[in-house]
Amino acid sequence: MSAERLIYLPLGGAGEVGMNAYVYGWGKPGQERLIVVDLGVTFPDMDSSPGVDLILPDIAWLVERRDRIEAVFITHAHEDHVGAVGLLWDRLRVPVHARTFTGAIARMKLDEQGASASALRIVGTWPEMIEAGPFHVSFVPISHSIPESAGLVIDTPAGRIVHSADFKIDLEPVVGERFDRDLWAEVAAPGVRALMCDSTNVFSTHEGRSESSLAPALGRMMAEAPGMVVATTFASNVARLATLARAAQDSGRQIVLLGRAMRRMVETAQECGILTSFPPVIAPEDAAELPRNRVLLLVTGSQGERRAASAQLAQGSYLGLSLKEGDTFLFSSRIIPGNERPVIRIMNLLSEKGVDVIYDEAGTYHVSGHANRPDLATFHDIIRPEVVIPMHGEHRHLREHAKLAESHGRKAVVATNGMMVDLTKGTPKVVQYVDAGRTYLDGTVLIGAMDGVVRDRIRMALNGHVTVTLVLDEDDKPLGEVWCEVEGLPAQGRSRAPLSEVLEAELTRHVTRSGRAALRDEEKLDKELSRLVKQTAMNEIGKKPEVRVVVSRLA
Amino acid sequence: MSAERLIYLPLGGAGEVGMNAYVYGWGKPGQERLIVVDLGVTFPDMDSSPGVDLILPDIAWLVERRDRIEAVFITHAHEDHVGAVGLLWDRLRVPVHARTFTGAIARMKLDEQGASASALRIVGTWPEMIEAGPFHVSFVPISHSIPESAGLVIDTPAGRIVHSADFKIDLEPVVGERFDRDLWAEVAAPGVRALMCDSTNVFSTHEGRSESSLAPALGRMMAEAPGMVVATTFASNVARLATLARAAQDSGRQIVLLGRAMRRMVETAQECGILTSFPPVIAPEDAAELPRNRVLLLVTGSQGERRAASAQLAQGSYLGLSLKEGDTFLFSSRIIPGNERPVIRIMNLLSEKGVDVIYDEAGTYHVSGHANRPDLATFHDIIRPEVVIPMHGEHRHLREHAKLAESHGRKAVVATNGMMVDLTKGTPKVVQYVDAGRTYLDGTVLIGAMDGVVRDRIRMALNGHVTVTLVLDEDDKPLGEVWCEVEGLPAQGRSRAPLSEVLEAELTRHVTRSGRAALRDEEKLDKELSRLVKQTAMNEIGKKPEVRVVVSRLA
């Protein structure tokens, strides 16, 4: 019988930025006791997942081993780390550990799904340790772009693991805990078997800047803007909200919070005692009464989200507030790759209104929450692990991060979603490939990304759709003509006659000529009519539509 | 009766980057003689135009006035300026003027559409003037990222217009004509009524760099790369191809051209005498025989195009060539906003193969073809127009460009697609709004963007599709049950029964209960069944699908 082993299995977040979910296990092969770190979501797009509401990691592997899971640990309250807790908890039903603020957000996720929040355990920080089967886990504060982020120390029978979670090296983070080099050196002192490390910014070659470095530029901008200022950023970036609020106060502006997430985040941060000096906010209707240069709107929708406050203000008005010439709209944010089109659309709508848009790619009004390349090297040097395992990144980030570690003389392994790594000792090796796909929340249903549902939608979007109906009598003789309904296709093509009529004529001709045997064979008739539709449409409009044939047979 | 006037009417390219088409007219209102500058395309995307092949300007306004159009002038051979010439020529049937290289590309476009290339007039440059009704037009060489770009001088009874076309200020463009300050000063000497000016890079605050500045970095990179080098850029950037080829020769690499556009562009440039020193290329099968560090592949697909050589090499192999660890893939290009996802996909596929990807956002291996902010100011100062009218840009670019001109004491007007500007004298004013939309090439058919075809596709993609069929006999009595076909929807929802069966049961129940009158009223029945499907689906799966109801009535 095999010896016990320590395994690492990313189910999300390794090979992508989003839907983080990492599994650690200890025990005999196939009998490991498991813990899960983070249960995040990622966001759908029209190219690959039209109509989908949210994307979650496929946790089938975990669900099959539910009796072996000790606990879930949530490192911080970003959607890509906590967003799936509510939706997936019912399938796991194990305790969920988090710090106060993260726990408050997780509680909302659980409540929204009607899941029991009794599983939630609010925990303290290092040196407090949580026992979870063979693991002892501790939350170590680390600076990021949301309060109370924590890296994890995971003590295992095979040695100590450090799971960095998302982090940056920020010595003046404005809100919350600074990066504490001494604390992390203390954590690392006994020796670290492996460091699982954030890779997001490995391609950014300069040292990261502190959140506090933004205050002067934001203050100047807010003081100089002649009209109303609207600022958008991630609602969860509580430190940024604090800096923006401070700049508003200094320039005599009152603050309005627009967007549910914005209000909720500020309230939650205040309730958790994190945001202590935030000024009282005013209601939108009160802001409308003030001179424009006495107002700052803090709004959701920095990524161009269609229904967020930003988009609504750009399109017209929102809660009675509207923008005009002389106003300033500040993106205190970076566009996440893939969101360029909707964000640029908002910029142009604002431009049409005469609003000055500030989006500075050089980062005058925004800093990243992730450690840059030199900061990653610094963190490696503090932790001094035997092995670096890059996580939280696309393949190119993981590979580059591994190369960085290797160039400093450390071992590194690239492991993407589904690759189970045996970490017990020596050089880690991939021991198994687990199915680790994506689950879609579609309306109220969870479906597999490979179920074909979304594939069919994409096909209809690309090719259009034809419904063919035909009624056959008791003797398999056609009753009337074939009927074609056309959707998402040009009304007419080459022959200038309506496409539906061209198709109906062609199909009716075919059916009329077909023998009884051909009409009786359901599958063959379906196939033949589909083929004819595609061929005729190709000839008429240069496109092969999706076809659905419905033959009604009178009994 | 009104006096004669000079009008400017953008039909594409003003308020967007793409599908350029600008109209100038002179004459009494409603009787102006017209010329058209450029007929370009833009590219579809899944978000707004799924299934569409190309996007063209809607030229209905021009077609209605075809007898008043004197000529078309094409400034250069980029797709967003020449791409629609073949598709739209048949609806205009007027002479098309272009310089040699641009003409060669336009000829291919005309040939591809079976349009007559006899309309093509190859013209010389300034001071050669082409008479076109009341206009005299001259092509003035200007540097850009494609050979033989030209700005236009358009002499009108109301004074001289300068139409910059796309340009940059490049004194050493590697291939083709340098920016000639003296020439443009000569053009401007008699006074310029209006400058229509490229706005693409108005947000780039530094002076533009010359194409020739890339040679050292590209040479170094090619010499140091240990394996095969693959470089991708726009095929039309002939100067870049020349620089890459020179770097390859210097490092002892043979060149393979991959992708139809790449081969065609090099051949055309050679035939036109523009590309004189390009080395002989080798065939893919010969490259496979060489040591890897003796090969450069020049490939299409810098924007992640799905079927281009880049994507195919990233996915597997292309014409027997494949990439592996130690090879280098260079993006000598910039990602056009909106194309991030497919380009990043290719980068990650290459990373999985162990290929080193070079994409430097700082521009070590790429320079833009458009004038930056200080270069625009320089050009304004050379041309000294009475009015600046920004073109070739989104609204935010046009507005910023107008502000730039105004800050230097010039008049400026922001005119977007469809805004007809009277330029005759004094302050230009918008005199009319013309419908200026988009036309889609969909398969082989041209359809209007607002026809609803694409809207229906998007709805099917977002909501899925249900087909309902029902047969009624001569007395409007249902024959059998209602049948539902479900596409692009989860197989089951809340009740765990198949969605189609839940829908069928619900609809059959409804039909059975309905009186004869209700079943006889076609419209009402359709509406009621659709409503029931949406309501039932919402309850089952949290989504309201698109519904098509087909009732077959036996005569």
Coordinates of N, CA and C in Angstrom, one line a residue, chain A residues 50-223:
Chain A
P50 N -22.3 33.3 -24.5 CA -23.5 34.2 -24.6 C -24.7 33.7 -23.8
G51 N -25.3 34.7 -23.1 CA -26.5 34.3 -22.3 C -26.2 33.8 -21.0
V52 N -24.9 33.5 -20.7 CA -24.6 32.9 -19.4 C -24.5 34.0 -18.4
D53 N -24.9 33.7 -17.1 CA -24.9 34.7 -16.1 C -23.6 34.8 -15.3
L54 N -23.0 33.6 -15.0 CA -21.8 33.6 -14.3 C -21.0 32.3 -14.6
I55 N -19.7 32.3 -14.4 CA -18.9 31.1 -14.7 C -18.3 30.6 -13.4
L56 N -18.4 29.4 -13.1 CA -17.9 28.8 -11.8 C -17.0 27.6 -12.2
P57 N -16.1 27.3 -11.2 CA -15.3 26.1 -11.5 C -16.2 24.9 -11.4
D58 N -15.8 23.9 -12.2 CA -16.5 22.6 -12.2 C -16.0 21.8 -10.9
I59 N -16.8 21.6 -10.0 CA -16.3 21.0 -8.7 C -16.8 19.5 -8.6
A60 N -17.1 18.9 -9.7 CA -17.6 17.5 -9.7 C -16.6 16.6 -8.9
W61 N -15.3 16.8 -9.2 CA -14.3 16.0 -8.5 C -14.4 16.1 -7.0
L62 N -14.6 17.4 -6.5 CA -14.8 17.6 -5.1 C -16.1 17.0 -4.6
V63 N -17.2 17.1 -5.3 CA -18.5 16.7 -4.9 C -18.4 15.1 -4.7
E64 N -17.8 14.5 -5.6 CA -17.6 13.0 -5.5 C -16.8 12.6 -4.2
R65 N -16.1 13.5 -3.7 CA -15.2 13.2 -2.5 C -15.6 14.1 -1.3
R66 N -16.9 14.4 -1.3 CA -17.4 15.4 -0.3 C -17.0 14.9 1.1
D67 N -17.1 13.7 1.4 CA -16.9 13.2 2.7 C -15.4 13.3 3.2
R68 N -14.6 13.6 2.2 CA -13.2 13.8 2.5 C -12.7 15.3 2.7
I69 N -13.7 16.2 2.5 CA -13.3 17.6 2.6 C -13.5 18.1 4.0
E70 N -12.4 18.7 4.5 CA -12.5 19.2 5.9 C -13.0 20.6 6.0
A71 N -12.7 21.5 5.0 CA -13.1 22.9 5.1 C -12.8 23.6 3.9
V72 N -13.4 24.8 3.8 CA -13.1 25.8 2.7 C -12.5 27.0 3.4
F73 N -11.5 27.6 2.8 CA -10.9 28.8 3.3 C -10.9 29.9 2.2
I74 N -11.5 31.1 2.6 CA -11.6 32.1 1.6 C -10.6 33.2 1.9
T75 N -9.7 33.5 1.0 CA -8.5 34.4 1.3 C -9.0 35.9 1.3
H76 N -9.9 36.3 0.4 CA -10.3 37.7 0.4 C -11.6 37.8 -0.4
A77 N -12.2 38.9 -0.3 CA -13.6 39.1 -0.8 C -13.8 39.5 -2.2
H78 N -12.8 39.3 -3.1 CA -13.0 39.6 -4.5 C -13.9 38.5 -5.1
E79 N -14.7 38.9 -6.1 CA -15.6 37.9 -6.7 C -14.9 36.7 -7.2
D80 N -13.7 36.8 -7.8 CA -13.0 35.6 -8.3 C -12.4 34.7 -7.2
H81 N -12.7 35.1 -6.0 CA -12.3 34.2 -4.9 C -13.4 33.8 -4.0
V82 N -14.4 34.6 -3.9 CA -15.6 34.3 -3.0 C -16.9 34.2 -3.7
G83 N -16.9 34.6 -5.0 CA -18.2 34.7 -5.7 C -19.0 33.4 -5.9
A84 N -18.4 32.2 -5.8 CA -19.1 31.0 -6.0 C -19.5 30.3 -4.7
V85 N -19.1 30.9 -3.6 CA -19.4 30.3 -2.3 C -20.9 30.0 -2.1
G86 N -21.7 31.0 -2.4 CA -23.2 30.8 -2.2 C -23.7 29.7 -3.1
L87 N -23.3 29.8 -4.4 CA -23.9 28.9 -5.4 C -23.4 27.4 -5.2
L88 N -22.2 27.3 -4.7 CA -21.7 25.9 -4.6 C -21.7 25.3 -3.2
W89 N -22.0 26.1 -2.2 CA -21.9 25.5 -0.9 C -22.8 24.3 -0.7
D90 N -24.0 24.4 -1.2 CA -25.0 23.3 -1.0 C -24.4 22.0 -1.5
R91 N -23.5 22.0 -2.4 CA -23.0 20.7 -2.9 C -21.8 20.3 -2.1
L92 N -21.3 21.1 -1.2 CA -20.1 20.7 -0.4 C -20.5 20.6 1.1
R93 N -21.3 21.5 1.6 CA -21.7 21.5 3.0 C -20.6 21.2 4.0
V94 N -19.6 22.1 3.9 CA -18.5 22.0 4.9 C -18.3 23.4 5.4
P95 N -17.6 23.5 6.6 CA -17.3 24.8 7.1 C -16.5 25.7 6.2
V96 N -16.9 27.0 6.2 CA -16.2 28.0 5.4 C -15.5 29.0 6.3
H97 N -14.2 29.1 6.2 CA -13.4 30.0 7.1 C -13.0 31.3 6.4
A98 N -13.2 32.4 7.1 CA -12.8 33.7 6.5 C -12.6 34.7 7.6
R99 N -11.9 35.8 7.3 CA -11.7 36.9 8.2 C -13.0 37.7 8.2
T100 N -13.1 38.6 9.1 CA -14.4 39.3 9.4 C -15.0 39.9 8.1
F101 N -14.3 40.8 7.4 CA -14.8 41.5 6.3 C -15.2 40.5 5.1
T102 N -14.2 39.6 4.9 CA -14.5 38.6 3.8 C -15.7 37.8 4.2
G103 N -15.8 37.5 5.5 CA -16.9 36.7 6.0 C -18.2 37.4 5.8
A104 N -18.2 38.7 6.0 CA -19.4 39.5 5.8 C -19.9 39.4 4.3
I105 N -19.0 39.5 3.4 CA -19.3 39.3 2.0 C -19.8 37.9 1.7
A106 N -19.1 36.9 2.2 CA -19.4 35.5 2.0 C -20.8 35.3 2.5
R107 N -21.1 35.9 3.7 CA -22.5 35.7 4.3 C -23.6 36.2 3.3
M108 N -23.3 37.3 2.6 CA -24.3 37.8 1.7 C -24.5 36.8 0.5
K109 N -23.4 36.2 0.1 CA -23.4 35.3 -1.0 C -24.3 34.0 -0.6
L110 N -24.0 33.6 0.6 CA -24.8 32.4 1.1 C -26.2 32.8 1.3
D111 N -26.5 33.9 1.8 CA -27.9 34.4 2.0 C -28.6 34.5 0.7
E112 N -28.0 35.0 -0.3 CA -28.6 35.2 -1.6 C -29.1 33.9 -2.2
Q113 N -28.3 32.8 -1.9 CA -28.7 31.5 -2.5 C -29.5 30.7 -1.5
G114 N -29.9 31.3 -0.4 CA -30.7 30.6 0.6 C -29.9 29.5 1.2
A115 N -28.5 29.6 1.2 CA -27.7 28.6 1.8 C -27.5 29.0 3.3
S116 N -27.2 28.0 4.1 CA -27.1 28.3 5.5 C -25.8 29.0 5.8
A117 N -25.9 30.2 6.5 CA -24.6 30.9 6.8 C -24.0 30.3 8.1
S118 N -24.7 29.3 8.6 CA -24.2 28.7 9.9 C -22.8 28.0 9.7
A119 N -22.5 27.7 8.4 CA -21.3 27.0 8.1 C -20.1 28.0 8.2
L120 N -20.4 29.3 8.3 CA -19.4 30.3 8.2 C -18.6 30.4 9.6
R121 N -17.3 30.4 9.5 CA -16.5 30.6 10.7 C -15.6 31.8 10.5
I122 N -15.8 32.8 11.3 CA -15.0 34.0 11.3 C -13.7 33.7 12.1
V123 N -12.6 33.9 11.5 CA -11.4 33.5 12.1 C -10.4 34.7 12.3
G124 N -9.5 34.6 13.3 CA -8.5 35.6 13.5 C -7.3 35.3 12.6
T125 N -6.2 36.0 12.9 CA -5.0 35.9 12.0 C -3.9 35.3 12.7
W126 N -2.8 35.0 12.0 CA -1.6 34.5 12.5 C -1.2 35.2 13.8
P127 N -0.8 34.5 14.8 CA -0.4 33.0 14.8 C -1.6 32.1 15.1
E128 N -2.8 32.6 15.1 CA -4.0 31.7 15.3 C -4.0 30.6 14.2
M129 N -4.2 29.4 14.6 CA -4.2 28.3 13.6 C -5.5 27.5 13.7
I130 N -6.0 27.2 12.5 CA -7.3 26.4 12.4 C -7.0 25.0 12.1
E131 N -7.5 24.1 12.8 CA -7.2 22.7 12.5 C -8.2 22.2 11.5
A132 N -7.8 21.5 10.5 CA -8.7 21.0 9.5 C -8.1 19.7 9.0
G133 N -8.5 18.6 9.8 CA -8.0 17.3 9.5 C -6.5 17.3 9.7
P134 N -5.7 16.9 8.7 CA -4.3 16.8 8.9 C -3.6 18.2 8.7
F135 N -4.4 19.2 8.4 CA -3.8 20.5 8.1 C -4.0 21.5 9.3
H136 N -3.1 22.4 9.4 CA -3.3 23.5 10.3 C -3.1 24.8 9.4
V137 N -4.1 25.6 9.5 CA -4.2 26.7 8.5 C -4.2 28.1 9.3
S138 N -3.5 29.0 8.8 CA -3.5 30.3 9.5 C -3.6 31.4 8.4
F139 N -4.4 32.4 8.7 CA -4.6 33.6 7.8 C -3.5 34.7 8.2
V140 N -2.7 35.0 7.2 CA -1.6 36.0 7.4 C -2.0 37.2 6.6
P141 N -2.2 38.4 7.3 CA -2.6 39.6 6.6 C -1.5 39.9 5.5
I142 N -2.1 40.3 4.3 CA -1.2 40.7 3.2 C -1.9 41.8 2.5
S143 N -1.1 42.8 1.9 CA -1.8 43.9 1.3 C -2.2 43.5 -0.1
H144 N -3.4 44.1 -0.5 CA -4.0 43.8 -1.8 C -5.0 45.0 -2.0
S145 N -5.9 44.9 -3.0 CA -6.7 46.0 -3.3 C -8.1 45.9 -2.6
I146 N -8.2 45.1 -1.6 CA -9.4 45.0 -0.8 C -9.0 44.8 0.6
P147 N -9.8 45.2 1.6 CA -9.4 45.0 3.0 C -9.3 43.6 3.4
E148 N -8.5 43.4 4.4 CA -8.4 42.1 5.1 C -8.0 40.9 4.2
S149 N -7.3 41.2 3.1 CA -6.7 40.1 2.3 C -5.8 39.3 3.2
A150 N -5.7 38.0 2.9 CA -4.8 37.2 3.7 C -4.2 36.1 2.8
G151 N -2.9 35.9 3.0 CA -2.2 34.7 2.5 C -2.4 33.6 3.5
L152 N -2.3 32.4 3.1 CA -2.5 31.3 4.1 C -1.2 30.6 4.3
V153 N -1.0 30.2 5.6 CA 0.1 29.3 6.0 C -0.7 28.0 6.2
I154 N -0.2 26.9 5.4 CA -0.9 25.6 5.5 C 0.2 24.6 6.0
D155 N 0.1 24.3 7.3 CA 1.0 23.3 7.8 C 0.5 21.9 7.5
T156 N 1.4 21.1 7.0 CA 1.0 19.7 6.6 C 2.1 18.8 7.1
P157 N 1.8 17.5 7.2 CA 2.8 16.6 7.7 C 4.0 16.6 6.8
A158 N 3.9 17.1 5.5 CA 5.1 17.1 4.7 C 5.7 18.5 4.7
G159 N 5.3 19.3 5.6 CA 6.0 20.7 5.7 C 5.0 21.8 5.5
R160 N 5.5 23.0 5.5 CA 4.7 24.2 5.5 C 4.5 24.6 4.0
I161 N 3.3 25.0 3.7 CA 2.9 25.6 2.5 C 2.6 27.0 2.7
V162 N 3.0 27.9 1.8 CA 2.5 29.3 1.8 C 1.7 29.5 0.6
H163 N 0.4 29.9 0.8 CA -0.5 30.2 -0.4 C -0.6 31.7 -0.3
S164 N 0.0 32.4 -1.3 CA 0.1 33.9 -1.2 C -1.2 34.5 -1.3
A165 N -2.2 33.9 -2.0 CA -3.4 34.6 -2.4 C -3.0 35.8 -3.3
D166 N -3.9 36.7 -3.6 CA -3.6 37.9 -4.3 C -2.9 38.8 -3.4
F167 N -1.8 39.4 -3.9 CA -1.1 40.4 -3.0 C -0.3 41.4 -3.8
K168 N 0.1 42.4 -3.1 CA 1.1 43.3 -3.5 C 1.9 43.7 -2.3
I169 N 3.1 44.3 -2.6 CA 3.9 44.8 -1.5 C 3.6 46.2 -1.4
D170 N 2.7 46.6 -0.4 CA 2.3 47.9 -0.2 C 2.6 48.3 1.2
L171 N 3.5 49.3 1.4 CA 3.9 49.7 2.8 C 2.9 50.7 3.3
E172 N 2.1 51.4 2.5 CA 1.2 52.4 2.9 C -0.2 52.2 2.2
P173 N -0.9 51.2 2.5 CA -2.1 50.8 1.8 C -3.3 51.7 2.0
V174 N -3.2 52.8 2.8 CA -4.3 53.7 3.0 C -5.3 53.1 4.0
V175 N -5.9 51.9 3.6 CA -6.9 51.3 4.5 C -6.3 49.9 4.7
G176 N -6.4 49.4 5.9 CA -6.0 48.1 6.3 C -4.5 47.9 6.5
E177 N -4.1 46.6 6.4 CA -2.8 46.2 6.9 C -1.7 46.4 5.8
R178 N -0.6 46.9 6.2 CA 0.5 47.1 5.3 C 1.2 45.7 5.1
F179 N 2.0 45.6 4.0 CA 2.8 44.4 3.8 C 3.8 44.4 4.9
D180 N 3.9 43.3 5.7 CA 4.8 43.2 6.8 C 5.9 42.2 6.6
R181 N 7.0 42.7 6.1 CA 8.1 41.8 5.8 C 8.6 40.9 6.9
D182 N 8.6 41.5 8.1 CA 9.1 40.8 9.3 C 8.1 39.6 9.6
L183 N 6.8 39.9 9.5 CA 5.8 38.9 9.8 C 6.0 37.7 8.8
W184 N 6.2 38.0 7.5 CA 6.4 36.9 6.5 C 7.7 36.2 6.7
A185 N 8.7 36.9 7.2 CA 10.0 36.3 7.5 C 9.8 35.3 8.6
E186 N 9.0 35.7 9.6 CA 8.7 34.8 10.7 C 8.0 33.6 10.3
V187 N 7.0 33.8 9.4 CA 6.2 32.7 8.8 C 7.2 31.7 8.1
A188 N 8.1 32.3 7.4 CA 9.0 31.4 6.6 C 10.1 30.8 7.4
A189 N 10.4 31.3 8.5 CA 11.6 30.9 9.3 C 11.8 29.3 9.4
P190 N 10.7 28.6 9.7 CA 11.0 27.1 9.9 C 11.2 26.4 8.6
G191 N 11.2 27.1 7.5 CA 11.3 26.5 6.2 C 10.0 26.2 5.5
V192 N 9.9 26.5 4.2 CA 8.7 26.4 3.5 C 8.9 25.4 2.3
R193 N 8.0 24.4 2.3 CA 8.1 23.4 1.3 C 7.7 24.0 -0.1
A194 N 6.6 24.7 -0.1 CA 6.2 25.2 -1.4 C 5.5 26.6 -1.2
L195 N 5.7 27.5 -2.2 CA 5.0 28.7 -2.2 C 4.1 28.7 -3.5
M196 N 2.7 28.8 -3.2 CA 1.8 29.0 -4.3 C 1.6 30.5 -4.4
C197 N 1.9 31.0 -5.6 CA 2.1 32.5 -5.7 C 1.4 33.1 -6.8
D198 N 0.7 34.2 -6.5 CA 0.0 35.1 -7.4 C 0.9 35.5 -8.6
S199 N 0.4 35.3 -9.9 CA 1.3 35.6 -11.1 C 0.8 36.7 -11.9
T200 N -0.3 37.3 -11.5 CA -1.0 38.3 -12.4 C -0.1 39.3 -13.1
N201 N 0.8 39.9 -12.3 CA 1.6 41.0 -12.9 C 3.0 40.7 -13.2
V202 N 3.3 39.4 -13.5 CA 4.7 39.0 -13.7 C 5.3 39.7 -14.9
F203 N 4.4 40.2 -15.8 CA 5.0 40.9 -17.0 C 5.2 42.4 -16.7
S204 N 4.8 42.9 -15.5 CA 5.1 44.3 -15.2 C 6.4 44.4 -14.6
T205 N 7.3 45.1 -15.3 CA 8.8 45.0 -14.9 C 9.2 46.0 -13.8
H206 N 8.4 47.0 -13.6 CA 8.8 48.0 -12.6 C 8.3 47.6 -11.2
E207 N 8.8 48.1 -10.2 CA 8.3 47.9 -8.9 C 6.9 48.4 -8.7
G208 N 6.0 47.8 -8.0 CA 4.7 48.3 -7.8 C 4.7 49.5 -7.0
R209 N 3.6 50.3 -7.2 CA 3.5 51.6 -6.4 C 2.4 51.4 -5.3
S210 N 2.6 52.2 -4.3 CA 1.6 52.1 -3.2 C 0.3 52.8 -3.5
E211 N -0.7 52.2 -2.9 CA -2.1 52.9 -3.0 C -2.0 54.3 -2.6
S212 N -1.2 54.6 -1.6 CA -1.1 56.0 -1.0 C -0.5 57.0 -2.0
S213 N 0.2 56.5 -3.0 CA 0.9 57.4 -4.0 C -0.1 58.1 -4.9
L214 N -1.4 57.7 -4.9 CA -2.4 58.3 -5.7 C -3.0 59.6 -5.2
A215 N -2.9 59.8 -3.9 CA -3.6 60.9 -3.2 C -3.3 62.2 -3.8
P216 N -2.0 62.6 -4.0 CA -1.8 63.9 -4.6 C -2.5 64.2 -5.9
A217 N -2.3 63.2 -6.9 CA -2.9 63.4 -8.2 C -4.5 63.5 -8.1
L218 N -5.0 62.6 -7.3 CA -6.5 62.6 -7.2 C -7.0 63.9 -6.5
G219 N -6.2 64.4 -5.5 CA -6.6 65.6 -4.9 C -6.5 66.8 -5.8
R220 N -5.5 66.9 -6.6 CA -5.3 68.0 -7.6 C -6.5 68.0 -8.6
M221 N -6.7 66.8 -9.1 CA -7.7 66.6 -10.2 C -9.1 67.1 -9.6
M222 N -9.4 66.6 -8.4 CA -10.7 66.9 -7.8 C -10.8 68.4 -7.5
A223 N -9.7 69.1 -7.1 CA -9.7 70.5 -6.8 C -9.9 71.3 -8.1

